[in-house]
Coordinates of C-alpha atoms in Angstrom, one line a residue:
Chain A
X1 CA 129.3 95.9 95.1
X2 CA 127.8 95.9 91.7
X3 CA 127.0 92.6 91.8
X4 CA 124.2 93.5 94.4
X5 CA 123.1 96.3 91.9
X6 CA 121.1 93.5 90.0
X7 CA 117.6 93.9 90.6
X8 CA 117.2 89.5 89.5
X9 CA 119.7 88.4 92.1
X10 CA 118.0 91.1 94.3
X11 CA 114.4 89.3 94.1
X12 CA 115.6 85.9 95.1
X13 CA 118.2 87.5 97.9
X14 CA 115.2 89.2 99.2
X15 CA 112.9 86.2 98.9
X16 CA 115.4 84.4 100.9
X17 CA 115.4 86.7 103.4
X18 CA 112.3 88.0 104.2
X19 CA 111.3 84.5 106.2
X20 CA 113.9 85.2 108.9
X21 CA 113.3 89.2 109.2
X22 CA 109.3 88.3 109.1
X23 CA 110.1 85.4 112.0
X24 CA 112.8 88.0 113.7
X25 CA 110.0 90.4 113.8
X26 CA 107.3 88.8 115.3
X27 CA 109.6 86.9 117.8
X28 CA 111.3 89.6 118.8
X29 CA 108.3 91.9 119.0
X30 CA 106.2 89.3 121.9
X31 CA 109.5 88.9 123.8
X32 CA 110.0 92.9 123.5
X33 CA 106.9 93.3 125.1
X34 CA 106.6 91.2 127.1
X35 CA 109.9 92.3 128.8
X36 CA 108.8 96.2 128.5
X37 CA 105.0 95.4 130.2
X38 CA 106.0 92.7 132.6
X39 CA 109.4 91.7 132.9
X40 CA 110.9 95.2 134.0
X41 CA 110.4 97.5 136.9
X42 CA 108.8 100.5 137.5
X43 CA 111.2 103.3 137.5
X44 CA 112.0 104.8 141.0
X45 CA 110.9 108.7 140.1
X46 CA 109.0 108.0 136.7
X47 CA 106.9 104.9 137.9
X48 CA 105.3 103.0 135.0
X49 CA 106.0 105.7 132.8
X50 CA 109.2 104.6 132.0
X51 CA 107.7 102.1 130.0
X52 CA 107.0 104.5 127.0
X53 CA 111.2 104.6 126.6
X54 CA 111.0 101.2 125.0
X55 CA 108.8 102.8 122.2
X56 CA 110.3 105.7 122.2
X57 CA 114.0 105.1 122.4
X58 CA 114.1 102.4 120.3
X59 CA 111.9 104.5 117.5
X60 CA 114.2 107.3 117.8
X61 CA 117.6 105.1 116.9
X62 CA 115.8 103.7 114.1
X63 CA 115.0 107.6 113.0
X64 CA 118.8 107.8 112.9
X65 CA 119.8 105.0 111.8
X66 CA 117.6 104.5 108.8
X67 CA 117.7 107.8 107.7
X68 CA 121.3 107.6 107.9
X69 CA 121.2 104.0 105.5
X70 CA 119.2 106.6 103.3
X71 CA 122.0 109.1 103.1
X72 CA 124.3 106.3 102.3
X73 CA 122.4 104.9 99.7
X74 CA 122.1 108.3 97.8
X75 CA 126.0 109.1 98.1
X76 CA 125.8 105.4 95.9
X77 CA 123.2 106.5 93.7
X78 CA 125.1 109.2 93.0
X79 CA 128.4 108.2 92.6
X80 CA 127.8 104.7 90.9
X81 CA 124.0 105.2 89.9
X82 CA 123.4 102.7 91.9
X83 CA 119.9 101.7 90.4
X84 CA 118.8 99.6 93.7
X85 CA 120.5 102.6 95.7
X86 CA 117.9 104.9 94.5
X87 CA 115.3 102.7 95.0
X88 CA 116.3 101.7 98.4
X89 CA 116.0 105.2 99.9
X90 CA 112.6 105.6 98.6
X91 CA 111.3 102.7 100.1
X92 CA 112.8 103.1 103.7
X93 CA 111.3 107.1 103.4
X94 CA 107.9 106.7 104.8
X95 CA 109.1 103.7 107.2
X96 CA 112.0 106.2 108.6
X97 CA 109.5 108.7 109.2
X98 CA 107.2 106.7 110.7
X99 CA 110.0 105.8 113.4
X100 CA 110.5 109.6 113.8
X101 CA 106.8 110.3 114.6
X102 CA 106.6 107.2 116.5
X103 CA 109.6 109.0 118.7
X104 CA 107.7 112.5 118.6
X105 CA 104.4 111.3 119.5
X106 CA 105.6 108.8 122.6
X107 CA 108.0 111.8 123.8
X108 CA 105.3 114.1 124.3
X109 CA 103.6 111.4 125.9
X110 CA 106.2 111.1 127.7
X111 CA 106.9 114.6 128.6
X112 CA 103.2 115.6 129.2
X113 CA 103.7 114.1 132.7
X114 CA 107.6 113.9 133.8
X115 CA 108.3 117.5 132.3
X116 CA 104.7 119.0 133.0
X117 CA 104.8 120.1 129.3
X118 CA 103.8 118.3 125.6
X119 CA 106.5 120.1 123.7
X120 CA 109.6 122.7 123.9
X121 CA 111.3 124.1 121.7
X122 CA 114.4 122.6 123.0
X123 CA 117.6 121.2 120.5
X124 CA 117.2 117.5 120.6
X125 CA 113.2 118.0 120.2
X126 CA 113.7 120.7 117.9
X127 CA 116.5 118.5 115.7
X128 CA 114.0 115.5 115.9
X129 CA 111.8 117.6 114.6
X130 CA 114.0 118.8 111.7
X131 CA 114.5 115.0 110.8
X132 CA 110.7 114.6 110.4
X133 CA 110.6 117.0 108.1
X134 CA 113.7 116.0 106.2
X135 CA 112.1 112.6 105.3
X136 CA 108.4 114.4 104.1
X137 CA 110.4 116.8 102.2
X138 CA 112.5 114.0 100.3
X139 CA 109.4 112.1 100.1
X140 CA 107.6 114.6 98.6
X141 CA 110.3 115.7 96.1
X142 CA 111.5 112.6 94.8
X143 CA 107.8 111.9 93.7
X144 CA 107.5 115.9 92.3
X145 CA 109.3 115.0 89.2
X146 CA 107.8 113.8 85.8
X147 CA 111.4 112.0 85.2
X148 CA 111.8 109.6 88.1
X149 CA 115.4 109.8 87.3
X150 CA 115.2 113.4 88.2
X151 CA 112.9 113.2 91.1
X152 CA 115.9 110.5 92.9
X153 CA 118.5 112.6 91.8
X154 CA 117.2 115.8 93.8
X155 CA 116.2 113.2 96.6
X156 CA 119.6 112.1 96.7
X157 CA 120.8 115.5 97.2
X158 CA 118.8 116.5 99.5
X159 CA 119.5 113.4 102.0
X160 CA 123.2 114.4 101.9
X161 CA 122.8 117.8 103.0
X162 CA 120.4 116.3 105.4
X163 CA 122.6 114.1 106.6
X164 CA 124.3 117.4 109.2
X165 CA 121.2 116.7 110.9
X166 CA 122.2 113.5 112.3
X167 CA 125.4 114.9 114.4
X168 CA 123.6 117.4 115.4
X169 CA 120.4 115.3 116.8
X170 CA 123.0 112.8 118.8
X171 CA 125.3 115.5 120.3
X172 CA 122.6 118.3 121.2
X173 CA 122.1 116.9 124.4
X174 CA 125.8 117.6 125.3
X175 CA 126.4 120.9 123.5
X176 CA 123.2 122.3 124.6
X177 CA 121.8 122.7 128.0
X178 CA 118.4 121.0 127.6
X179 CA 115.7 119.5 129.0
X180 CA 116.4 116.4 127.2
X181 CA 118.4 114.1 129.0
X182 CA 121.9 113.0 127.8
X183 CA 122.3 109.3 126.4
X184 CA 122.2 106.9 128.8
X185 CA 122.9 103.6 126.8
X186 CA 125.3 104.7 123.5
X187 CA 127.9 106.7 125.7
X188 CA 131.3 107.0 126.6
X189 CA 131.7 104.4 129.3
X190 CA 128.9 102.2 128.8
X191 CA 125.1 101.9 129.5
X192 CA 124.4 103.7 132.9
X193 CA 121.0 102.2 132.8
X194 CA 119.9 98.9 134.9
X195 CA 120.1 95.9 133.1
X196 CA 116.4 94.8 133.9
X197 CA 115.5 98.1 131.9
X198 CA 118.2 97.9 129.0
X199 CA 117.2 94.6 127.9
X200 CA 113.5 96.1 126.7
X201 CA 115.6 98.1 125.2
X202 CA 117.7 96.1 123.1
X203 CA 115.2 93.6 122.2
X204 CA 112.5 96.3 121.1
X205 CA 115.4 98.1 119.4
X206 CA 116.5 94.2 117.5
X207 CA 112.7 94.1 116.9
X208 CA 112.1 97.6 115.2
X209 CA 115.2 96.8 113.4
X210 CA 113.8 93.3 111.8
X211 CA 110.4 95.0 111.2
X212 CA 112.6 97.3 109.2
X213 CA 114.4 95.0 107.0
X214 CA 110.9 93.1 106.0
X215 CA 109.2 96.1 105.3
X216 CA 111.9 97.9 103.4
X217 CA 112.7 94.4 101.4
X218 CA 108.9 94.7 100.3
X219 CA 109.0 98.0 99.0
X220 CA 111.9 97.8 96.9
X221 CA 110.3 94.5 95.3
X222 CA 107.5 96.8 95.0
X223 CA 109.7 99.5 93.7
X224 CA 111.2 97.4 91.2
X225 CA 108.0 96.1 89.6
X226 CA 106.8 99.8 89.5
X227 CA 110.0 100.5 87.3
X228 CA 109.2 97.6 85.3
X229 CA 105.5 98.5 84.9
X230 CA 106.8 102.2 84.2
X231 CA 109.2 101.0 81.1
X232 CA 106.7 98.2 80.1
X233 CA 104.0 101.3 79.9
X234 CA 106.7 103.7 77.8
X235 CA 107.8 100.8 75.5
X236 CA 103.7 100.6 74.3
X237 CA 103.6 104.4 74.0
X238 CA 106.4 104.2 72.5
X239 CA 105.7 101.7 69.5
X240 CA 107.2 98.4 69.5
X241 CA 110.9 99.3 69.1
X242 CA 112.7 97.5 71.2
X243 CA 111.6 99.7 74.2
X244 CA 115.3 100.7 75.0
X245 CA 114.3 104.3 75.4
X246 CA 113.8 104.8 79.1
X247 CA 114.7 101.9 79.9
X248 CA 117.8 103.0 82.2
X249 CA 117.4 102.4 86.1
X250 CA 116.7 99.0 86.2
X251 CA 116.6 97.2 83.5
X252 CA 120.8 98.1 83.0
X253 CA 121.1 95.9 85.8
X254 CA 119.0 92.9 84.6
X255 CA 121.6 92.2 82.1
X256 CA 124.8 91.3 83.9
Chain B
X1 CA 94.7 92.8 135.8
X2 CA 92.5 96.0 136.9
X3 CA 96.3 97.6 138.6
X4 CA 98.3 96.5 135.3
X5 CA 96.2 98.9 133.2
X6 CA 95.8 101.4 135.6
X7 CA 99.9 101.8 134.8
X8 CA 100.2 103.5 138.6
X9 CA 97.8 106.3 137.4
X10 CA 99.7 107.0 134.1
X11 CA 97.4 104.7 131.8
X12 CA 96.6 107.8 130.0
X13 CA 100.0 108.1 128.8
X14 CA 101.5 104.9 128.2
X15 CA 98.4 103.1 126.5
X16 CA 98.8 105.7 123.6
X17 CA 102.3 105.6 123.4
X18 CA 102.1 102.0 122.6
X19 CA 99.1 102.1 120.6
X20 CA 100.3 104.7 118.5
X21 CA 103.3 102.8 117.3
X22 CA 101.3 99.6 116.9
X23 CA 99.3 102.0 114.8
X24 CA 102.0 103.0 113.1
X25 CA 103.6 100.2 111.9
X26 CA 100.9 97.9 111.1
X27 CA 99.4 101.1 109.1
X28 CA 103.1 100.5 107.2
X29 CA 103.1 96.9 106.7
X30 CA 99.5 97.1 105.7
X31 CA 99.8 100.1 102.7
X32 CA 103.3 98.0 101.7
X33 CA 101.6 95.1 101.5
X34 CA 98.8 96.3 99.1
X35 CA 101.4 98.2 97.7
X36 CA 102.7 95.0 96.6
X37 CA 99.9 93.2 95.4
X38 CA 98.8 96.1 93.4
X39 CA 101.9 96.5 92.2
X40 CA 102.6 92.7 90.9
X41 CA 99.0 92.5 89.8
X42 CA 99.4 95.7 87.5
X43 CA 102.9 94.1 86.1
X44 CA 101.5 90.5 85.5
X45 CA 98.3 91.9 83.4
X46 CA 100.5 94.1 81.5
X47 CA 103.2 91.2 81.0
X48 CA 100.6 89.2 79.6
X49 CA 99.3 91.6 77.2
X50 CA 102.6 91.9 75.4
X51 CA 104.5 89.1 74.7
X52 CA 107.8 89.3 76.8
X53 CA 110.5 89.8 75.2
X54 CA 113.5 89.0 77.3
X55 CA 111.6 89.9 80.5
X56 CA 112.3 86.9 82.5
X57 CA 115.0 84.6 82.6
X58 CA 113.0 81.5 80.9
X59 CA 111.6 83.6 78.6
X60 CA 115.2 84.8 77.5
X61 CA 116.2 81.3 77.3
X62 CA 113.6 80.1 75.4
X63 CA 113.7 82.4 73.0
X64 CA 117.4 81.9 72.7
X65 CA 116.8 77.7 72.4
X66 CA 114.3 79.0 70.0
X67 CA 116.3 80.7 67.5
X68 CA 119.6 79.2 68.2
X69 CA 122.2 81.1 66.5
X70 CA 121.2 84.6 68.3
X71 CA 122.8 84.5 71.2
X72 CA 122.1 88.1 71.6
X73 CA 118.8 86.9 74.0
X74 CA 120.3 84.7 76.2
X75 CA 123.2 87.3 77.4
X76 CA 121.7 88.1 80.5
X77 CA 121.9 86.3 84.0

């Protein structure tokens, strides 16, 4: 595990990889629409507006998943102090809330004509919702702190007592009576959905999830030379000793 | 062409779903991006203003070649 925790090994893993996510991305995202504009059926009841579930169901797994990646990631930083755990949370924050608006935004578009209303107050929305929040309130409070040290750890904390959320967002549907319709594809039994619609599905879902690994890889490269900057910054301020002081996070890892 | 984007009368609601996430994302990948550059930029004039130490690999090395004897320098990688 640790030998992952080295921010040098990271940069060329990362430099390696973010070809094939870039390529997975783009491929996946002309085949995904093509398949959710042209290459599926309108829906029997919901005519073309069943096209907005290939945004919208595919943004709301990666709402889950991601912030989920997040919560695992802390539970590493702090337990091993992980120093790319930390930093890997913070850089998938704003893209797993972008996902969650994405999911809000397209479900109200959604629901504006199939349920006659923009928003209810129902659990799954309502839990959705929750998440949304979750992810500005870590984002915010992991940047609130003078001691970036500080500001992951109460991050950290804060995505594991988050992390009930999850649970509850996936299994509202079935403990409460809503408007919200149950899971159709991840369910006991398998997809009850038509194959000419689930394929949209899965390849806007395999592209949101490439799009996630580029963009996330870029921010923790970005991350990582903002720690460097950051101990590069203290080490002048600090007078040439050997800038040791503050040097923590990162820079542990570099030696290895 | 005119009936694709008509969207059986629901244009009004399916256009915006999908702009909004192309929105969305490309906003993302855009920001990161600069982020990035900004970022790297900030790093490389501040490298350059110090001499670096045991920053980089090479430099490590070299300054281990240098004063062979230390091997303090070259313990990382």
């Amino acid at each position: 595990m640790h030998r992952f925790a080295n921010p040098a090994r990271f940069l060329r893993l990362s430099a390696l990889l973010l070809p094939w996510c870039a390529g997975a991305t783009v491929i996946l995202t002309i085949l995904g629409l093509w398949f959710s504009l042209f290459g599926s059926p309108p829906d029997y009841q919901q005519g073309e507006t069943v096209r907005i579930m290939y945004i919208h169901v595919p943004a709301a797994w990666m709402s889950l998943f991601v912030y989920t990646n997040m919560a695992i990631a802390a539970a590493c930083g702090l337990v091993w102090k992980h120093p790319l755990a930390d930093l890997f949370a913070k850089a998938a924050a704003p893209i797993g809330a972008g996902f969650t608006f994405v999911c809000l935004v397209t479900g109200s578009l959604w629901g504006a004509p199939m349920w006659g209303t923009w928003w209810v107050w129902d659990a799954r929305l309502t839990s959705v919702l929750i998440l949304f929040f979750l992810y500005l309130g870590y984002m915010a409070l992991v940047n609130a702190f003078d001691d970036p040290q500080r500001g992951m750890k109460a991050g950290n904390v804060l995505l594991l007592v988050g992390i009930v959320n999850v649970p509850i967002i996936k299994f509202s549907v079935d403990w409460w009576n809503t408007l919200h319709q149950p899971a159709s594809v991840v369910r006991m039994g398998g997809p009850s959905i038509d194959p000419s619609m689930l394929t949209p599905l899965l390849v806007m879902a395999g592209a949101f999830t490439a799009y996630f690994l580029a963009v996330v890889l870029l921010r923790v490269r970005t991350e990582i030379a903002q720690r460097k900057i950051q101990t590069l910054r203290l080490a002048v301020a600090g007078g040439p000793a050997d800038g040791v002081a503050g040097e923590g996070g990162v820079t542990d890892g570099m030696r290895g | 062409m005119t009936e694709f984007l008509h969207m059986g009368g629901y244009a009004a609601y399916v256009w915006p779903a999908y702009g909004i996430a192309t929105i969305v994302l490309l906003g993302l990948l855009v920001a990161t991006w600069k982020g990035l550059r900004n970022a790297e930029a900030t790093l490389k004039a501040l490298e350059s203003a110090r001499p670096p130490r045991r920053r980089t690999r090479n430099s490590g090395r070299k300054a281990a070649e240098q004063s062979a004897g230390t091997p303090a320098e070259a313990s990382e990688g």
